[in-house]
Every structure is written in structure tokens, then in C-alpha cells.
Short mmCIF file of C-alpha atoms and ligand atoms in Angstrom, two decimals:
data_model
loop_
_atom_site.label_atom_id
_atom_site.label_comp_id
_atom_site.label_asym_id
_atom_site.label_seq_id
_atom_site.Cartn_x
_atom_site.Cartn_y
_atom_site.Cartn_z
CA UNK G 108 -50.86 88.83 -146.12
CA UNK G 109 -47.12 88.84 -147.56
CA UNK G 110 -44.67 87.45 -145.92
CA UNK G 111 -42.32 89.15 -143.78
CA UNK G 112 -38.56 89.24 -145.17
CA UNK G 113 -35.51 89.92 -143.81
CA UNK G 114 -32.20 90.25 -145.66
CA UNK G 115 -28.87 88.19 -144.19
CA UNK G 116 -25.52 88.62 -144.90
CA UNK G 117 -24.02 85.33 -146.39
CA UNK G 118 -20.61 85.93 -145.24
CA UNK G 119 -21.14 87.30 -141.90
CA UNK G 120 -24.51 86.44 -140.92
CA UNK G 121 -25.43 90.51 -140.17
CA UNK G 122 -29.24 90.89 -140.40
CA UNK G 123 -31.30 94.32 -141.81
CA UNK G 124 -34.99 94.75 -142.85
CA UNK G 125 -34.12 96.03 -146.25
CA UNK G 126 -31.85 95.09 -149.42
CA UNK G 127 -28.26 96.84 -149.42
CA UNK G 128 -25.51 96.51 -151.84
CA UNK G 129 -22.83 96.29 -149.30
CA UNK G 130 -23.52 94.68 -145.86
CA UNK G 131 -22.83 97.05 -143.36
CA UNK G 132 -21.35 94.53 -141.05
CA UNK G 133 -18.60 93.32 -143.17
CA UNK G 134 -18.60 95.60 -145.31
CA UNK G 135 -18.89 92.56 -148.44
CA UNK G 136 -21.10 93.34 -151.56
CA UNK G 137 -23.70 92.13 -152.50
CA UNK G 138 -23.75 89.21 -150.33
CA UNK G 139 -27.14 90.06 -148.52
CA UNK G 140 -30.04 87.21 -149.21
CA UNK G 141 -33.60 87.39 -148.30
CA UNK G 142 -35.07 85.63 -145.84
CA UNK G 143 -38.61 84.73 -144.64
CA UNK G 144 -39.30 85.41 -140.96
CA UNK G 145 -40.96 82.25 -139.51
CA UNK G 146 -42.49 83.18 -136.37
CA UNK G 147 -43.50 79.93 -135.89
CA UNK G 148 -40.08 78.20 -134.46
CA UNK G 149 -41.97 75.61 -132.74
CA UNK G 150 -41.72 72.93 -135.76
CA UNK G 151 -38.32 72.95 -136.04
CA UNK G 152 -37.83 71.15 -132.79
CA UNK G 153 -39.39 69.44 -130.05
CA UNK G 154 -42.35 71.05 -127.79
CA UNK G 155 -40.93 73.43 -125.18
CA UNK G 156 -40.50 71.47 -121.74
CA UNK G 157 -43.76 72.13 -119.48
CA UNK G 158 -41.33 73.69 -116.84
CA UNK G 159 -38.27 74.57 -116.45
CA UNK G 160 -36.71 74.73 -113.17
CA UNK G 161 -33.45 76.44 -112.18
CA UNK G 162 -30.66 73.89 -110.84
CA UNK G 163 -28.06 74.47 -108.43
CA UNK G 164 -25.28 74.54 -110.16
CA UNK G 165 -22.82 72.42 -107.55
CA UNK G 166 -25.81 69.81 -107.68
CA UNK G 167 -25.27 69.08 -111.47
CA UNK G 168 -23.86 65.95 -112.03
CA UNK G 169 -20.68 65.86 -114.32
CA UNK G 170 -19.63 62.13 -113.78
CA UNK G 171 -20.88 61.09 -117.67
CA UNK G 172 -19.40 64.54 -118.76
CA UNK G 173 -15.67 62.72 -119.44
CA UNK G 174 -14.12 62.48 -122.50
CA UNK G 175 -13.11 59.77 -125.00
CA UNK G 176 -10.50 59.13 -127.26
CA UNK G 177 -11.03 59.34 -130.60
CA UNK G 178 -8.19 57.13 -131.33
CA UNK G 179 -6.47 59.80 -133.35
CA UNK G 180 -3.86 61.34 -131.29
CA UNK G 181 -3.61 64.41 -133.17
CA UNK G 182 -7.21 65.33 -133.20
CA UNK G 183 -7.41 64.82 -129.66
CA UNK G 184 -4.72 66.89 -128.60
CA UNK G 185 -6.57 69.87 -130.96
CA UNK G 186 -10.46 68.80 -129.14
CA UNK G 187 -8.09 69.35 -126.23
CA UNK G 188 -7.53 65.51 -124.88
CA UNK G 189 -10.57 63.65 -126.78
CA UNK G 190 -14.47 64.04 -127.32
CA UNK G 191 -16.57 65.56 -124.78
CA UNK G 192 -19.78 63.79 -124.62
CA UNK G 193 -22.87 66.39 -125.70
CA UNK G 194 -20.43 68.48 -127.83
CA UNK G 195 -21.03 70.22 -131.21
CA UNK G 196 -17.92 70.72 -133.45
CA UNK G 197 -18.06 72.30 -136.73
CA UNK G 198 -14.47 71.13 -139.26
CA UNK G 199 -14.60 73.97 -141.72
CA UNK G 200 -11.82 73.75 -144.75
CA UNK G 201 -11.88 74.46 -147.76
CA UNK G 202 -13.21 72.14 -150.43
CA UNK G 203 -11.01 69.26 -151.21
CA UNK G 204 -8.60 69.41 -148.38
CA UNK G 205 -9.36 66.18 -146.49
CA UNK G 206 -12.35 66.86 -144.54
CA UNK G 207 -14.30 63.93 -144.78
CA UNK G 208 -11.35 61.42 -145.39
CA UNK G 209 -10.11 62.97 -141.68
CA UNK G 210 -13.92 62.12 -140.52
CA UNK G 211 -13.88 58.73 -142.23
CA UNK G 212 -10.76 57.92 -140.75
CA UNK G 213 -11.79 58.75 -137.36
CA UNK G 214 -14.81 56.46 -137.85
CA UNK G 215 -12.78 53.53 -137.95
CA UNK G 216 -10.24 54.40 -135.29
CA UNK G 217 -12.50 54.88 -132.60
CA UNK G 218 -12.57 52.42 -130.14
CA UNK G 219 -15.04 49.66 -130.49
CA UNK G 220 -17.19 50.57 -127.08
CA UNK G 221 -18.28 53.69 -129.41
CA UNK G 222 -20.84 53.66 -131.49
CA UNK G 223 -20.61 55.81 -134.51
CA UNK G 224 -23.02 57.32 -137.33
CA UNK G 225 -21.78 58.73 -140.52
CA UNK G 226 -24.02 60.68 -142.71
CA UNK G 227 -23.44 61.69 -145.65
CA UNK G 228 -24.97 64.09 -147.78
CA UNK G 229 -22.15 64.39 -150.70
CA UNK G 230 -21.49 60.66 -151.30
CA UNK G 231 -23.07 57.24 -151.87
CA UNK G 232 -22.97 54.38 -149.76
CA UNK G 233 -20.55 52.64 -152.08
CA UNK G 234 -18.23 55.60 -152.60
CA UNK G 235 -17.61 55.81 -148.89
CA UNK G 236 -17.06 51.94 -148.85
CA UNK G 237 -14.49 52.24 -151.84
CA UNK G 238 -13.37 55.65 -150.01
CA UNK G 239 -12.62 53.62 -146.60
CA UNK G 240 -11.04 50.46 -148.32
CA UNK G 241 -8.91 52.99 -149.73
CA UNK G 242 -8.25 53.83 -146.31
CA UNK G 243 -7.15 50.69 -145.22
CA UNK G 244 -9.95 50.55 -142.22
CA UNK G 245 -9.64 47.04 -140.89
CA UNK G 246 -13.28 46.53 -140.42
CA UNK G 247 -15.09 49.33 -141.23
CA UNK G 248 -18.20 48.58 -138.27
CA UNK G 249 -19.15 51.89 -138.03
CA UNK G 250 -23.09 52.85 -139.69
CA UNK G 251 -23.46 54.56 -142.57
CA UNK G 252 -26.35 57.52 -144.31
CA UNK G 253 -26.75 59.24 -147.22
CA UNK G 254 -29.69 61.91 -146.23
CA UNK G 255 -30.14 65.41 -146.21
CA UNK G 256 -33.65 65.96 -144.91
CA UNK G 257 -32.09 66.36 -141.14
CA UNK G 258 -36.02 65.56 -139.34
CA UNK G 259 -35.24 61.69 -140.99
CA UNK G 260 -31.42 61.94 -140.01
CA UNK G 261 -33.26 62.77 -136.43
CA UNK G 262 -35.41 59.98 -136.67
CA UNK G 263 -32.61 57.54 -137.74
CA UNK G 264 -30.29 58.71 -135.23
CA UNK G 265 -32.73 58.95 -132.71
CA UNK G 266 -33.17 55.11 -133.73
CA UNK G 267 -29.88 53.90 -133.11
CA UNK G 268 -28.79 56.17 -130.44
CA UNK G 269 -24.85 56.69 -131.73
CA UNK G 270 -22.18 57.90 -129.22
CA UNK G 271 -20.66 60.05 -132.45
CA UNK G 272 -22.65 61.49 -135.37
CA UNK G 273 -20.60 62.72 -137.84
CA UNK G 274 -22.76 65.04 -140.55
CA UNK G 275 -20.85 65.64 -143.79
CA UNK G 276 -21.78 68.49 -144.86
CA UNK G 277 -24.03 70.79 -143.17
CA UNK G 278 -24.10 72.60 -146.76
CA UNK G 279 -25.99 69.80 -148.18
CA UNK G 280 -28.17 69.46 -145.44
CA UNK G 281 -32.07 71.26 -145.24
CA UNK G 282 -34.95 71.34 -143.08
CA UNK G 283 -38.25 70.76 -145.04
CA UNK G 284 -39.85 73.47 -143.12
CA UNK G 285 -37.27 76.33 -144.42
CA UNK G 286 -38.35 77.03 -148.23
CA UNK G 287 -34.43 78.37 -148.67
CA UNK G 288 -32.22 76.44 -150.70
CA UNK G 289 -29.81 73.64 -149.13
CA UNK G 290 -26.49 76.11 -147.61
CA UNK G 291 -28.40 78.94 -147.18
CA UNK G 292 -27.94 81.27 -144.05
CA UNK G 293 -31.28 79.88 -142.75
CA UNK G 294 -31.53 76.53 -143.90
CA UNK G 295 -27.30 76.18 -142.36
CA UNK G 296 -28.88 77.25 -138.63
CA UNK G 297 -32.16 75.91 -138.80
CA UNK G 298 -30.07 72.53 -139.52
CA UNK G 299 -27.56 73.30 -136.76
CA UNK G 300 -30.06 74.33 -134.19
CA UNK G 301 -31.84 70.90 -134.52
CA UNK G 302 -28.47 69.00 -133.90
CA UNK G 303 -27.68 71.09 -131.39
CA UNK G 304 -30.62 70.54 -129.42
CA UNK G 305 -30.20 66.77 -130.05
CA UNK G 306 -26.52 66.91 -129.01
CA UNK G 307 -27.23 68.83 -125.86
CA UNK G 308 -30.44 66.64 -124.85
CA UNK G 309 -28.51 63.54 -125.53
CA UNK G 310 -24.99 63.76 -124.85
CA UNK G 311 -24.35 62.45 -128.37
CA UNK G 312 -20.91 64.14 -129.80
CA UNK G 313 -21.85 65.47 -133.17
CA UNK G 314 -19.51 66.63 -135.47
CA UNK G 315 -20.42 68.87 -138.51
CA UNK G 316 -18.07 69.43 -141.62
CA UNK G 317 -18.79 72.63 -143.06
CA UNK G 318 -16.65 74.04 -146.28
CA UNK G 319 -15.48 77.48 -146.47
CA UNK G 320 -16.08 79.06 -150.16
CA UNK G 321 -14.66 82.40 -151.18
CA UNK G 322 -17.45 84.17 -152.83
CA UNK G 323 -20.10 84.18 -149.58
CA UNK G 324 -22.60 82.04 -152.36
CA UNK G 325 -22.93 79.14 -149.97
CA UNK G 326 -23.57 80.57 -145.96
CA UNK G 327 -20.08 79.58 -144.69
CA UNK G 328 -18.90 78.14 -141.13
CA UNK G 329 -18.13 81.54 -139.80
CA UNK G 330 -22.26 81.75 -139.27
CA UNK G 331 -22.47 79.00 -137.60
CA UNK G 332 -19.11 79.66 -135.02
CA UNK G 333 -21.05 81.04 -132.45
CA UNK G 334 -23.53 78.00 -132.14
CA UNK G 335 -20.97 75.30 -131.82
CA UNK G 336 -18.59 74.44 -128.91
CA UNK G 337 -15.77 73.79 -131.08
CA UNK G 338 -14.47 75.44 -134.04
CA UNK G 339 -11.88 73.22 -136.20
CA UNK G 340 -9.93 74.81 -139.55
CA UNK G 341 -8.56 72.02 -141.29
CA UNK G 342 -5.91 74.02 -143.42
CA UNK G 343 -3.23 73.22 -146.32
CA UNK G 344 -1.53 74.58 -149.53
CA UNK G 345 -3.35 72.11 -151.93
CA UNK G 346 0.40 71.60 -153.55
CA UNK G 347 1.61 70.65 -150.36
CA UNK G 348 0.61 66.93 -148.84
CA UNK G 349 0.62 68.94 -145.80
CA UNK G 350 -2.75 69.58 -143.20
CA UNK G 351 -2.59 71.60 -140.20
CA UNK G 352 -6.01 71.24 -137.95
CA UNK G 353 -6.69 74.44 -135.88
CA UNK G 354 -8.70 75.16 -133.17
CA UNK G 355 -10.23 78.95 -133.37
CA UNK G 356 -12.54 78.42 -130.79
CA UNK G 357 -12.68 75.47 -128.15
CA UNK G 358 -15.62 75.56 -124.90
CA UNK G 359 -13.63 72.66 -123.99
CA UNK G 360 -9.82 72.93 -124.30
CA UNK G 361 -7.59 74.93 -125.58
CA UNK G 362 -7.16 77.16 -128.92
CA UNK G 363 -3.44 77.14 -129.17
CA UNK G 364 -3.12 73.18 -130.49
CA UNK G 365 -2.82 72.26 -133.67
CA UNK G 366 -2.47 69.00 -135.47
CA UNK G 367 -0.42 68.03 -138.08
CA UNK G 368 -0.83 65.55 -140.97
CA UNK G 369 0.30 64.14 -144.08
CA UNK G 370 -2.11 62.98 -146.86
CA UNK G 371 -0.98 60.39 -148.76
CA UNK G 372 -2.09 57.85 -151.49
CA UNK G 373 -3.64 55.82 -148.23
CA UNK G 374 -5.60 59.11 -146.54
CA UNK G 375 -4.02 61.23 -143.55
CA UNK G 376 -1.12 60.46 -141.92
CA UNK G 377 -0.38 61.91 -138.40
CA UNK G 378 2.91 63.63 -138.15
CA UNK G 379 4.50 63.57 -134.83
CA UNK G 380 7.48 65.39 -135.21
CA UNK G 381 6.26 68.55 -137.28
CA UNK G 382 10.33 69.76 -137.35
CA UNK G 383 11.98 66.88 -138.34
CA UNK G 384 9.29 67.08 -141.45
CA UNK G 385 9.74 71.14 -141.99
CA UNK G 386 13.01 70.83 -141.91
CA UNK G 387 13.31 67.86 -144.51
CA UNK G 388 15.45 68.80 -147.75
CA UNK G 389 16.74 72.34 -146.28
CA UNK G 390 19.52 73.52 -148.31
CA UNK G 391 23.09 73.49 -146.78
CA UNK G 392 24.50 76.82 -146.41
CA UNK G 393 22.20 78.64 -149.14
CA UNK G 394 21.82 82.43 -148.37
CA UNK G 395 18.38 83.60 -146.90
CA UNK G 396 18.05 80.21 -145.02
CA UNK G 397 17.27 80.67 -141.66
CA UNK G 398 15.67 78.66 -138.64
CA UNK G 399 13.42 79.35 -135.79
CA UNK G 400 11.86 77.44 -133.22
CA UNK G 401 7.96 78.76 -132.89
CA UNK G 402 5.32 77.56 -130.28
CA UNK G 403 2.47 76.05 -131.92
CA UNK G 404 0.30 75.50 -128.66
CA UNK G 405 2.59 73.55 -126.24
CA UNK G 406 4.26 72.35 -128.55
CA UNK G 407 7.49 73.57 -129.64
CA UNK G 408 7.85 73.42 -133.52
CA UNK G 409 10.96 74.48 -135.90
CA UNK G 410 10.61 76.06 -138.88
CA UNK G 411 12.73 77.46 -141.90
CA UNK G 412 12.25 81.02 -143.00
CA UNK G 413 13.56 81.25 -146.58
CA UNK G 414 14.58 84.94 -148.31
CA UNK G 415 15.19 86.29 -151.54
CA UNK G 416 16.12 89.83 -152.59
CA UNK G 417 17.03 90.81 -155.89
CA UNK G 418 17.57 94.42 -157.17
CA UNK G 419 14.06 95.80 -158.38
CA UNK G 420 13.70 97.35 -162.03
CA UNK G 421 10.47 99.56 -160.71
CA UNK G 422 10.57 102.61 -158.79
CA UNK G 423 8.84 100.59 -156.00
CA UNK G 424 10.26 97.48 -154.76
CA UNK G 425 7.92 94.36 -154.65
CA UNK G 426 7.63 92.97 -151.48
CA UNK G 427 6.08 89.30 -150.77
CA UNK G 428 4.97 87.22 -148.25
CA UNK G 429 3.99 83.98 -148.02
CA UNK G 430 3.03 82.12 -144.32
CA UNK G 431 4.30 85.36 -142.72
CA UNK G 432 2.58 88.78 -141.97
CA UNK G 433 3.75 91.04 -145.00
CA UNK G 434 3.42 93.89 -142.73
CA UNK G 435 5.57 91.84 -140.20
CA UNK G 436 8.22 91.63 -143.25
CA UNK G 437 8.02 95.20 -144.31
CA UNK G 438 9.00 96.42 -140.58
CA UNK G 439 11.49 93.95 -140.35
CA UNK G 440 13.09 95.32 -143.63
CA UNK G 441 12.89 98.84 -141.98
CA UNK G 442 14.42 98.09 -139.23
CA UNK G 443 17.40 96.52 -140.93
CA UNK G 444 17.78 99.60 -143.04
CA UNK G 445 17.21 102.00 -140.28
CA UNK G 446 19.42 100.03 -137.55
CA UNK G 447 22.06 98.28 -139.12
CA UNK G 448 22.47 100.52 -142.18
CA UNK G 449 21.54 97.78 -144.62
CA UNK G 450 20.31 99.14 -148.28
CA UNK G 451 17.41 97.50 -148.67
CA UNK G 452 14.90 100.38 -150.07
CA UNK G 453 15.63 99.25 -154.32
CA UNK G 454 15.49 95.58 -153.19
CA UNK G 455 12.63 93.25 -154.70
CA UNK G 456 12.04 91.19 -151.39
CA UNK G 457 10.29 87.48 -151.24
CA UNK G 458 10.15 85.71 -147.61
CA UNK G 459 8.41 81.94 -147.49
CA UNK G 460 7.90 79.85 -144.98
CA UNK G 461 8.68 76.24 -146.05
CA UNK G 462 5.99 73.76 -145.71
CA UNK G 463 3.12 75.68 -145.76
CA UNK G 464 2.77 76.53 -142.33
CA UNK G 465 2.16 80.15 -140.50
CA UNK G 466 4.11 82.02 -138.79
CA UNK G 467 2.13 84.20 -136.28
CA UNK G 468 4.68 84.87 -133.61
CA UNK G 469 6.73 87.70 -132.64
CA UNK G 470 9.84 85.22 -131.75
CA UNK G 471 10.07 84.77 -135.25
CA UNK G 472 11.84 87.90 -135.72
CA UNK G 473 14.99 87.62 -135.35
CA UNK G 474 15.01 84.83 -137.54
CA UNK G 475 13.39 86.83 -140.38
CA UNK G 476 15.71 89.23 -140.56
CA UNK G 477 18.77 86.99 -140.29
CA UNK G 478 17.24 85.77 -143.47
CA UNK G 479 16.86 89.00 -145.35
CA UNK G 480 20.20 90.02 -144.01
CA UNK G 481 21.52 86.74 -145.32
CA UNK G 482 20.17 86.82 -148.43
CA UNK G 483 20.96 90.87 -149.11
CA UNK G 484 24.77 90.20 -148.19
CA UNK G 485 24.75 86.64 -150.13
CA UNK G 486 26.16 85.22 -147.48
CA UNK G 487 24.59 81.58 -145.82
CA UNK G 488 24.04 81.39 -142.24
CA UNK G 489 25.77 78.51 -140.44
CA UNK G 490 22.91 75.57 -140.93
CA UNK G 491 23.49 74.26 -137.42
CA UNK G 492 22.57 77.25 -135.94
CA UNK G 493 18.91 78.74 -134.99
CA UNK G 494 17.66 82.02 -134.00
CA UNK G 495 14.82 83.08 -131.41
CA UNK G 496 13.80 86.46 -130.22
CA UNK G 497 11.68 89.17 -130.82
CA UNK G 498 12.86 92.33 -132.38
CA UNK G 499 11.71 96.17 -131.26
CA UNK G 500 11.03 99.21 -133.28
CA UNK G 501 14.39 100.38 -132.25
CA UNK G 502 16.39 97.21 -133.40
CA UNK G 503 16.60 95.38 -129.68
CA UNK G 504 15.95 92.35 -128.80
CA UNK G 505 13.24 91.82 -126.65
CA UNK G 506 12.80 88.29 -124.74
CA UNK G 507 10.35 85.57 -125.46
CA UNK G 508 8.47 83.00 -123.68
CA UNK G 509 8.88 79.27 -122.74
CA UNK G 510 12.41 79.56 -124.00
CA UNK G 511 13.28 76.47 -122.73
CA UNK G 512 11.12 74.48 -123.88
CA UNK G 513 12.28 75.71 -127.67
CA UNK G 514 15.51 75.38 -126.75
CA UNK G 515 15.32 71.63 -126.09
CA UNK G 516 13.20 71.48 -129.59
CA UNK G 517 16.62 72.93 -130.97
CA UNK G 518 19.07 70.59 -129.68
CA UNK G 519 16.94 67.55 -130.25
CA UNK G 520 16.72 68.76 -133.87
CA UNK G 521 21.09 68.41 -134.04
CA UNK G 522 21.35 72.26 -134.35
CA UNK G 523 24.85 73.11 -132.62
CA UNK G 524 23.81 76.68 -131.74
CA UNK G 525 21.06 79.32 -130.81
CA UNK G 526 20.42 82.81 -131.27
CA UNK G 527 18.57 84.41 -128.25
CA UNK G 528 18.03 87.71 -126.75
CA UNK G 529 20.03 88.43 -123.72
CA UNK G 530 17.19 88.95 -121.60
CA UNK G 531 16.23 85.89 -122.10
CA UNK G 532 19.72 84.45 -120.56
CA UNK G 533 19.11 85.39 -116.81
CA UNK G 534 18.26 81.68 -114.88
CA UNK G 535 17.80 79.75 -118.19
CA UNK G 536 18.42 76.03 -118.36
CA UNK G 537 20.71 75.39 -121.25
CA UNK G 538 20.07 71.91 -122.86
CA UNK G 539 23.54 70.32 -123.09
CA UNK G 540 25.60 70.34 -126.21
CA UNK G 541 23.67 73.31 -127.19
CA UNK G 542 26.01 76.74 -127.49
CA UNK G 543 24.18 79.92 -126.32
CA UNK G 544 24.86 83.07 -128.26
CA UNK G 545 23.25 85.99 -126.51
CA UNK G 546 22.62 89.45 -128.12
CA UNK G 547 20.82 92.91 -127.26
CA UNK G 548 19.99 93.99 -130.65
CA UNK G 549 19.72 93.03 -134.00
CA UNK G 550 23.43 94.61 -134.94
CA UNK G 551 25.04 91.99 -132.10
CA UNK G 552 22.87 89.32 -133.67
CA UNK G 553 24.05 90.03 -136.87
CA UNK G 554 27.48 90.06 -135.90
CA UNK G 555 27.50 86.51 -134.68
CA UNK G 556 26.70 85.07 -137.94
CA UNK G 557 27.43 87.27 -141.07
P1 TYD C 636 -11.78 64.98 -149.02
O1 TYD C 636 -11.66 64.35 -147.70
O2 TYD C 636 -12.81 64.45 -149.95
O3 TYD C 636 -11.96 66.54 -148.90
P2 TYD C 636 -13.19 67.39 -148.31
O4 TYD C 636 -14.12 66.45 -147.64
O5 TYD C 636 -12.52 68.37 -147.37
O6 TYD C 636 -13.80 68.10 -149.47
O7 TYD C 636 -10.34 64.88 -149.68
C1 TYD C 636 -10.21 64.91 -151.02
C2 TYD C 636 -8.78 65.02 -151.45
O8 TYD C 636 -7.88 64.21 -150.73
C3 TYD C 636 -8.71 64.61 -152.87
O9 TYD C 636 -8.17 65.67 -153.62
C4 TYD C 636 -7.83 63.41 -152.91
C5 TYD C 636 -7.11 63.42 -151.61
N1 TYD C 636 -6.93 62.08 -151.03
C6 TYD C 636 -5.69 61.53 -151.00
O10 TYD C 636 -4.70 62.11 -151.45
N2 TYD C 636 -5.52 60.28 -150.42
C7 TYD C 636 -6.56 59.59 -149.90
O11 TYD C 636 -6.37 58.47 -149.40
C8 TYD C 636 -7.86 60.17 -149.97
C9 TYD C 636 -9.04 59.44 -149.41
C10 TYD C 636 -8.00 61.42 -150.52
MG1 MG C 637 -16.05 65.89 -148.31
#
């Protein structure tokens, strides 16, 4: 009899019984991939329990559920406050941009009480040695494999029992019972399903590093998101030494964090005051320099918006945007024209965010357009002052959330002065030494400081 097929998206995992061109869930070409239906799942893990009996829910016993540090402050703060025991967490990035030096890394920090098992399926046993010296890992005491059958990872693991299993990268990994090649849709879950199930039965915390590629040729981590507990981007400009870790998804914590590191010649870095290191080497009183204070989680973070407009030679202006919504920079630039009168329509426009980081909030409005203004009228902004609000379709200022908090961020920083919508004003706690300039639309604001 011939086999029954299925064809499955590689970029978004959608499933139909018959080859398209263009996947009708994400709409991708030719990214679908047959498949062979295995009705027999039992092989890939162990026999079904004999019974299964529902459990009171107030009965189950959480006392061994606690977390643990994973001696990295910065990736605990993103896991939201350490490893929870039994959990499943996927670090997708994109080739090259510290993925399994961030894993290696936390193999040697964690505390000693821990027991830890790194497998491997890209490197050697000696290139993760020399990869670890270069680390400067005291001791590295942790255990070591280079596999990528996972039923021997499971027996090896299952062996010596590790609090932390650490699988680098579920690309490279297969099942022998899946005839698909190694980062296929179905070999990716078959492999994923088997750790969960091991994760889940045993409480061991597995994490699984998982590279994002462009073209949808190997099954990426976005597959795989709804298996996991936790979903970590590990992001960067690869010209920057700068890594951001993200949380999209988190059963356990959070999705707001985000953790911040440096790699340098000795592997990651963590950074703990993000502002102090976007702000480094800002120019003094340069036009189209302007700085906002942007909550990345709890934590307040400041961050310069840089402009540059220059008269365009085409009929259409070229707009750009880089770490900002463009769309976000094309309304701002309408709203200057529209509300303050600004001539703006024959002007090429570039706006960057230093540093490589994203800028996702509204507050960062009023900041934006300071810096178009700023950099349309040639005229610097005062570098000791920063600018916070949110800006409406009709040019006012609208207020913004856990002002104070960014306001602190903004004197501790040394800036003299802030920019903040008056709504904001009413019962606010003013950080000494820091000078409050309140406006109630974008005409006001401009007014204070061009
Ligand atoms: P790696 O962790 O191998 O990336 P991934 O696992 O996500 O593919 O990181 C590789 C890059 O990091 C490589 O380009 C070199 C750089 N790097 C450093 O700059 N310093 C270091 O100490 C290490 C270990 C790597
Ligand atoms: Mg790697």
C-alpha cells in the first residue's frame, strides 16, 4: 500500500493533504514539504500509562516545583527569576549570534548542587573544551555529548539523571524512526515531543537552541513555539557587540524582560546598566539627537533616537527606519507637517536608534519627532535634556505609564531636564534636581527646545 503523505509548511507549520505553491497559512511559497503520516506514534515514546486518573488539582504537590538560579542574572530575570524545574525552553537566534557560547556559559555558572548535561550536535568534544577555556570557566565540571540520535541522548540522560540538559541544536537533532532529514518539520517535533515528555516526567529543565533561517529550508523555532513553555529570541545587529535576550512567550514569568549583553573577545558579558551603555559616545549638541527613556519590562531603559533629513532629488522622498516602526516615523512626519507647519513632504528622512535596540513604544514619540524637528531646523537639542510622551493624531500629547519610574532612570543618567505631557503632571513624584517641562501638544513641546 503507499504511504500516506501530508504536505507541511516549513515556515509556519500549516498542514494540507495536497502540494500547493503558496501555503495558505502564511501565505510563503513554496515552502510546503511532504510528510509521511505515521500512525504508529507509539515508538516514539514510552508505552501509554495503564491508567490515568484525574487529580484534584489543590492536592498536587508544588513544593519541588521552585526555581533555581542559573547564576546568570540576566537570564534569570528574562526565565522570570531562574529555572523552573520540568520546563522546556527553546533559544532561537539567528546563526552566529551567541547561542551556544550564552548556553556554555551558563553551564559553568550554575551553581555546583546542579547537575548539568550539554549536548551537542554542531561541535566536538574538544571544540567546546577550547570554546569554554576561551570562556574563562574556572572548572568546567559540567558533562559533555556530541549526539544527534535523541533515543541514545535519552538513554544517556536517562543515565545520569541531569538537573539541566542543554540540547544544541534541535536542527541537528533526528529520531531514527522519522525517515525525514535532520531539521525537518517532523523530525524538529518528533525530537521535541520526546524531550518534552522526558522534561515533564522528570522535572529535568531542558533547554533547546534552535536557529532561525530566512528562507523556511530548515523547520524554524516558530514550529516548535507552541510546544515549549518558554520562548527565548536571542537578538543583535551582527556589527554591533550588542545581544538583547527576549522573552515572546513565558508559562512561567513574564514576556516584557529582556536581557542585555555584551560579547566580547572572552564570550558574553552582562550589561547592567543598558543606558549608561546606549548612551556611550552621544554627540554633544548635534542636530537630530534626541533622548527617551523607554520601558523594557520593569525596567526603565534610555535610549538615543538619531535623525537625518536632507532635501530629496526624487519626486518621492525616501523615508528609513532602522529599530523604529517606519510607519511609526511616517505619521510622526505627518503630524509635524500637518500640526506645526513644518515642510517636511521633499525631505529624504533617516531615523536610527543607536545601539541596535527596538523601539516598540508609543512614549517614544515625542522624542522622535523632537529629532526630526531638530534635524529639519538644524538646530541641536539641549543634550541634558530628555523627552517622554506619546503623541495623537491631532498633535497632543497624550500621557504615559510608570512615569516615575523613567523619570528616576533620567536623573540618575545626569540629564538636567524632561519633556513630559501635562497629563502626566497631576500627583507625580519629581526626582530631585530633575526640571519638569510640561506640554499639551507637540507645538508647546517644540517650543521648549527649538
Ligand atoms: P555562537 O555562540 O557560536 O553562536 P550560535 O550558537 O548562536 O550560532 O557564537 C559565535 C559568534 O560569537 C562568533 O561569531 C564569534 C563570537 N564570539 C566572540 O566574539 N567571543 C567569544 O568569546 C565567543 C565564544 C564567540
Ligand atoms: Mg551554536
Amino acid at each position: 500500500m503507499k504511504a500516506k503523505t501530508k504536505f507541511v509548511c516549513t515556515a509556519c507549520g500549516y498542514e494540507v493533504p495536497k502540494w500547493m505553491g503558496k501555503c495558505p497559512g502564511c501565505n510563503a511559497w513554496n515552502t510546503l514539504e511532504e510528510e509521511i503520516i505515521r500512525t504508529e506514534r507509539k515508538s516514539a515514546g514510552s508505552a501509554p500509562a495503564a491508567s490515568a486518573t484525574p487529580l484534584r488539582l489543590s492536592s498536587v504537590d508544588t513544593s519541588d516545583q521552585q526555581r533555581f538560579s542559573c547564576g546568570i542574572r540576566e537570564l534569570d530575570r528574562v526565565l522570570g527569576g531562574g529555572i523552573v524545574r520540568g520546563s522546556l525552553i527553546l533559544v532561537g537566534g539567528d546563526p552566529g549570534i551567541g547561542k551556544s557560547t550564552l548556553l556554555l556559559q551558563l553551564a559553568g555558572h550554575l551553581d555546583k548542587q546542579a547537575s548539568l548535561l550539554y549536548v551537542s550536535g554542531e561541535e566536538s568534544e574538544k571544540q567546546l573544551k577550547l570554546r569554554a577555556d576561551r570562556l574563562q570557566e574556572k572548572e568546567a565540571e559540567y558533562l559533555v555529548l556530541t549526539e544527534t540520535d535523541i533515543t541514545v541522548i535519552r538513554a544517556a540522560v536517562e543515565s545520569v539523571k541531569p538537573d539541566v540538559l542543554i540540547i544544541d541544536s534541535i536542527q541537528t537533532m533526528y529520531h531514527p524512526d522519522v525517515s525525514s532529514a535532520p531539521g525537518s518539520v517532523s523530525q524538529v517535533r518528533e525530537v521535541t515531543l520526546s524531550l518534552m515528555r522526558y522534561a515533564k516526567e522528570t522535572g529535568t529543565a531542558i533547554f533547546i537552541v534552535g536557529h532561525v533561517t530566512k528562507d523556511g529550508a530548515i523547520a524554524g523555532p516558530k514550529v516548535l513555539e507552541h510546544m515549549v513553555d518558554s520562548v527565548l529570541y536571542f537578538e543583535g545587529e551582527r556589527n554591533h557587540s550588542y545581544r538583547v535576550l527576549r522573552a515572546v512567550k513565558n508559562r512561567f514569568g513574564s514576556t516584557n524582560e529582556i536581557g542585555v549583553f555584551e560579547m566580547t573577545g572572552a564570550g558574553l558579558r552582562e550589561v547592567e546598566n543598558p543606558s549608561s551603555m546606549l548612551l556611550e559616545g552621544r554627540p554633544d549638541s548635534a542636530p537630530g539627537s534626541a533622548v527617551v527613556c523607554t520601558m523594557e519590562g520593569t525596567r526603565p531603559v534610555l535610549a538615543e533616537i538619531q535623525a537625518l533629513l536632507c532635501t530629496s532629488s526624487f519626486g518621492v522622498p525616501r523615508r528609513m527606519a532602522t529599530g523604529i516602526d517606519y510607519n511609526r516615523v511616517n505619521l510622526m512626519i505627518a503630524v509635524l507637517e500637518k500640526r506645526v507647519g513644518l515642510n517636511l513632504q521633499n525631505q529624504d528622512a533617516y531615523v536610527n536608534i543607536v545601539g541596535g535596540i527596538r523601539l516598540d513604544e508609543p512614549a517614544v514619540d515625542l522624542a522622535l519627532a523632537l529629532s526630526i524637528a531638530s534635524a529639519f531646523r538644524s538646530t541641536p537639542i539641549d543634550s541634558h535634556l530628555a523627552a517622554i510622551g506619546e503623541i495623537g493624531l491631532t498633535g497632543e500629547l497624550r500621557a504615559v505609564s510608570q512615569m516615575e519610574r523613567r523619570l528616576a532612570e533620567v536623573e540618575k543618567l545626569g540629564f538636567k531636564a524632561c519633556l513630559i505631557p501635562q497629563a502626566n503632571v497631576k500627583n507625580l513624584q519629581i526626582p530631585k534636581g530633575l526640571r519638569i517641562l510640561p506640554a499639551q501638544n507637540i507645538t508647546e513641546a517644540l517650543g521648549f527646545v527649538l
